[in-house]
Short mmCIF file of C-alpha atoms in Angstrom, two decimals:
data_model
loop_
_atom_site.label_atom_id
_atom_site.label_comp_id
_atom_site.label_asym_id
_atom_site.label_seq_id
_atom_site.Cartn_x
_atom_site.Cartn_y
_atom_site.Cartn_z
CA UNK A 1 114.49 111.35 83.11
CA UNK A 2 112.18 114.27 83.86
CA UNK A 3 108.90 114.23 85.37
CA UNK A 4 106.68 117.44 84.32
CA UNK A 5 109.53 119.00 82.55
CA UNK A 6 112.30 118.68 85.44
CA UNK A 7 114.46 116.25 85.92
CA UNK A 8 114.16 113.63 88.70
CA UNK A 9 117.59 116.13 90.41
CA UNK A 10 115.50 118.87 90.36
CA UNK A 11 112.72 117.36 91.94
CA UNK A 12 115.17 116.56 94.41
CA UNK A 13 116.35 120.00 94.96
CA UNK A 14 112.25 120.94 95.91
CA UNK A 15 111.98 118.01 97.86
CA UNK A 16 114.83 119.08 99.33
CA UNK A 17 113.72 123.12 100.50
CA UNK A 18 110.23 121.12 101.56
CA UNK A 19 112.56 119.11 104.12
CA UNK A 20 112.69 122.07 106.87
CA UNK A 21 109.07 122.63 106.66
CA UNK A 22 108.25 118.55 107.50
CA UNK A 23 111.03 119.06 110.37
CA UNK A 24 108.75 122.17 112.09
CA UNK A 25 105.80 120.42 111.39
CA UNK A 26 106.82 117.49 113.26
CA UNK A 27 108.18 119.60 116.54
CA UNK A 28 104.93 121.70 116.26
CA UNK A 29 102.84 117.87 116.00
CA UNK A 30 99.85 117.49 118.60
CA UNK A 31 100.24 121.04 119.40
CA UNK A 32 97.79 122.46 117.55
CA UNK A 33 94.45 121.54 119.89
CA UNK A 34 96.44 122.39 123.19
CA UNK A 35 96.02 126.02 124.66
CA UNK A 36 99.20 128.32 124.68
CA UNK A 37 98.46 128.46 128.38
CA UNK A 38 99.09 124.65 128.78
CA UNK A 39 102.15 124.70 126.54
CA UNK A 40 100.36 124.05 123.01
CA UNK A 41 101.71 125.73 120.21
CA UNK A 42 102.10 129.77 120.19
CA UNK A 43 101.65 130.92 116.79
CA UNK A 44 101.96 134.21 117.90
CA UNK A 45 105.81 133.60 118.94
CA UNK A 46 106.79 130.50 117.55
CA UNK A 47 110.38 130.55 117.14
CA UNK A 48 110.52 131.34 121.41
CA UNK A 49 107.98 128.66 121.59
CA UNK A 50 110.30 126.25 120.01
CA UNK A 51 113.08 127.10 121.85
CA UNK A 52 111.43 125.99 124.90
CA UNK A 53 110.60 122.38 123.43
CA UNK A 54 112.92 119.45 124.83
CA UNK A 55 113.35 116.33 124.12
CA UNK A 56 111.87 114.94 120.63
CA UNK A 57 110.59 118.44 119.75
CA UNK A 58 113.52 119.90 120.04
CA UNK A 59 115.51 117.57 118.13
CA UNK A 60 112.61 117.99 115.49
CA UNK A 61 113.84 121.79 115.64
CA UNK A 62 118.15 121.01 115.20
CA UNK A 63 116.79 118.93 112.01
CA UNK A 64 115.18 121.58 110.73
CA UNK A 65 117.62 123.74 111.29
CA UNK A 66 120.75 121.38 109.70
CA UNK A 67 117.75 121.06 106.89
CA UNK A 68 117.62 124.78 106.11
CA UNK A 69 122.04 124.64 106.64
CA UNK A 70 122.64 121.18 104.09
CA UNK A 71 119.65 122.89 101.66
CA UNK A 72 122.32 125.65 99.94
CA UNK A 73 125.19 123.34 99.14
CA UNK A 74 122.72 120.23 97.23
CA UNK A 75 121.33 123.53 95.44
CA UNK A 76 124.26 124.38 94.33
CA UNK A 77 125.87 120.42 93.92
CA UNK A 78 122.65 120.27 91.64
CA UNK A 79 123.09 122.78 89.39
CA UNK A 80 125.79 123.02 88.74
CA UNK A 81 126.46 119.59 87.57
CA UNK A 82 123.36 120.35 85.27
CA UNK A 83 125.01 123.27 84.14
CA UNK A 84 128.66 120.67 83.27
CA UNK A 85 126.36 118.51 81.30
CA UNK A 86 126.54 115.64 83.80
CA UNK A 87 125.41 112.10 82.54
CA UNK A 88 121.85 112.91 83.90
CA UNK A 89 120.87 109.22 84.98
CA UNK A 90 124.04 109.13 87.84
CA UNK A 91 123.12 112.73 88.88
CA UNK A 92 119.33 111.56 89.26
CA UNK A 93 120.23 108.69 91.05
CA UNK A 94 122.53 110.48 92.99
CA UNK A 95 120.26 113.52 94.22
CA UNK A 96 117.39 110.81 94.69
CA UNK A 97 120.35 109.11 97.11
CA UNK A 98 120.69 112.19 99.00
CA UNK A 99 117.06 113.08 99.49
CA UNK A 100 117.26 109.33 101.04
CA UNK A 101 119.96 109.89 103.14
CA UNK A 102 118.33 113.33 104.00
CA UNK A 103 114.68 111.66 105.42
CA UNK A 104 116.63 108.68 107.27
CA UNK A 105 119.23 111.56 109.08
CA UNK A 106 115.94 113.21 109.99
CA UNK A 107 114.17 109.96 111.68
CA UNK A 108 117.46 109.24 113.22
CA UNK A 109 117.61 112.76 114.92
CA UNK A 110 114.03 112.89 115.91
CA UNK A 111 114.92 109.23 117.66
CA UNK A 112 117.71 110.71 119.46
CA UNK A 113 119.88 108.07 117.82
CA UNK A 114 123.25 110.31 118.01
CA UNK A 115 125.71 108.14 116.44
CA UNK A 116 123.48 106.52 113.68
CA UNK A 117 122.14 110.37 112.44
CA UNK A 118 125.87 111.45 112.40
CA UNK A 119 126.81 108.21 109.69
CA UNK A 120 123.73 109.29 108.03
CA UNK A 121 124.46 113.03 107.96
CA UNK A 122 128.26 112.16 106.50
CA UNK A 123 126.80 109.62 103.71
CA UNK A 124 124.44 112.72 102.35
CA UNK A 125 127.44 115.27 102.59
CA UNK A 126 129.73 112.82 100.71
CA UNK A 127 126.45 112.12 97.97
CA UNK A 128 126.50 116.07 97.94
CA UNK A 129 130.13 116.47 96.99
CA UNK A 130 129.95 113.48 94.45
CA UNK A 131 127.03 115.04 92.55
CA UNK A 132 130.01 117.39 91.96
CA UNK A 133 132.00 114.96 90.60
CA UNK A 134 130.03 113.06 88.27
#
């Protein structure tokens, strides 16, 4: 199926590189109105200013970071099973899957649900490496 002139897999793979950017959003939430001086958010060294979040925020940051770390090997998972000719309904259905997998790991980390984010994070590796496979 393709939507625009990609397929639904591809789709996923933006959807996918868009994932880190919701993650920093979400730390950086509520921030915005706040002065620097009162902890708001310091656009002007953000990446310290992250590093000093706790709780929630921080976790918002790790997700975004595993985001940016998972976001290479689905690229790759993607492509090249386009590139083997891979029945293309499985593959969508697969990298739709992982996308799934993907936001629920993310809402699970942000929770602080430890155990829960880790099943999640091993179901989206093992979607990954099947999207080889198919």
């Amino acid at each position: 199926m393709k939507i625009a002139g990609l397929t639904v897999a591809y789709w996923a793979v933006i959807v996918a590189a868009l994932l880190p950017i919701v993650c920093a959003g979400l730390a950086k939430w509520g921030t915005f109105a706040k002065p620097r001086r009162e902890g708001g958010y310091d656009n002007h060294n953000p990446r310290a200013w992250l590093a000093k979040q706790n709780d929630w925020r921080a976790r918002a940051n790790a997700a975004q970071a595993n985001s940016f770390e998972a976001l290479p090997f689905f690229i790759g998972a993607v492509i090249i099973a386009h590139q083997l000719g891979t029945y293309q309904t499985r593959l969508d259905l697969l990298a739709f899957f992982y996308i799934v997998l993907r936001l629920v790991y993310i809402m699970l980390y942000v929770a602080d649900l430890a155990t829960a984010r880790s099943i999640a994070w091993t179901l989206a590796l093992l979607v990954n490496i099947a999207i080889l496979f198919v």
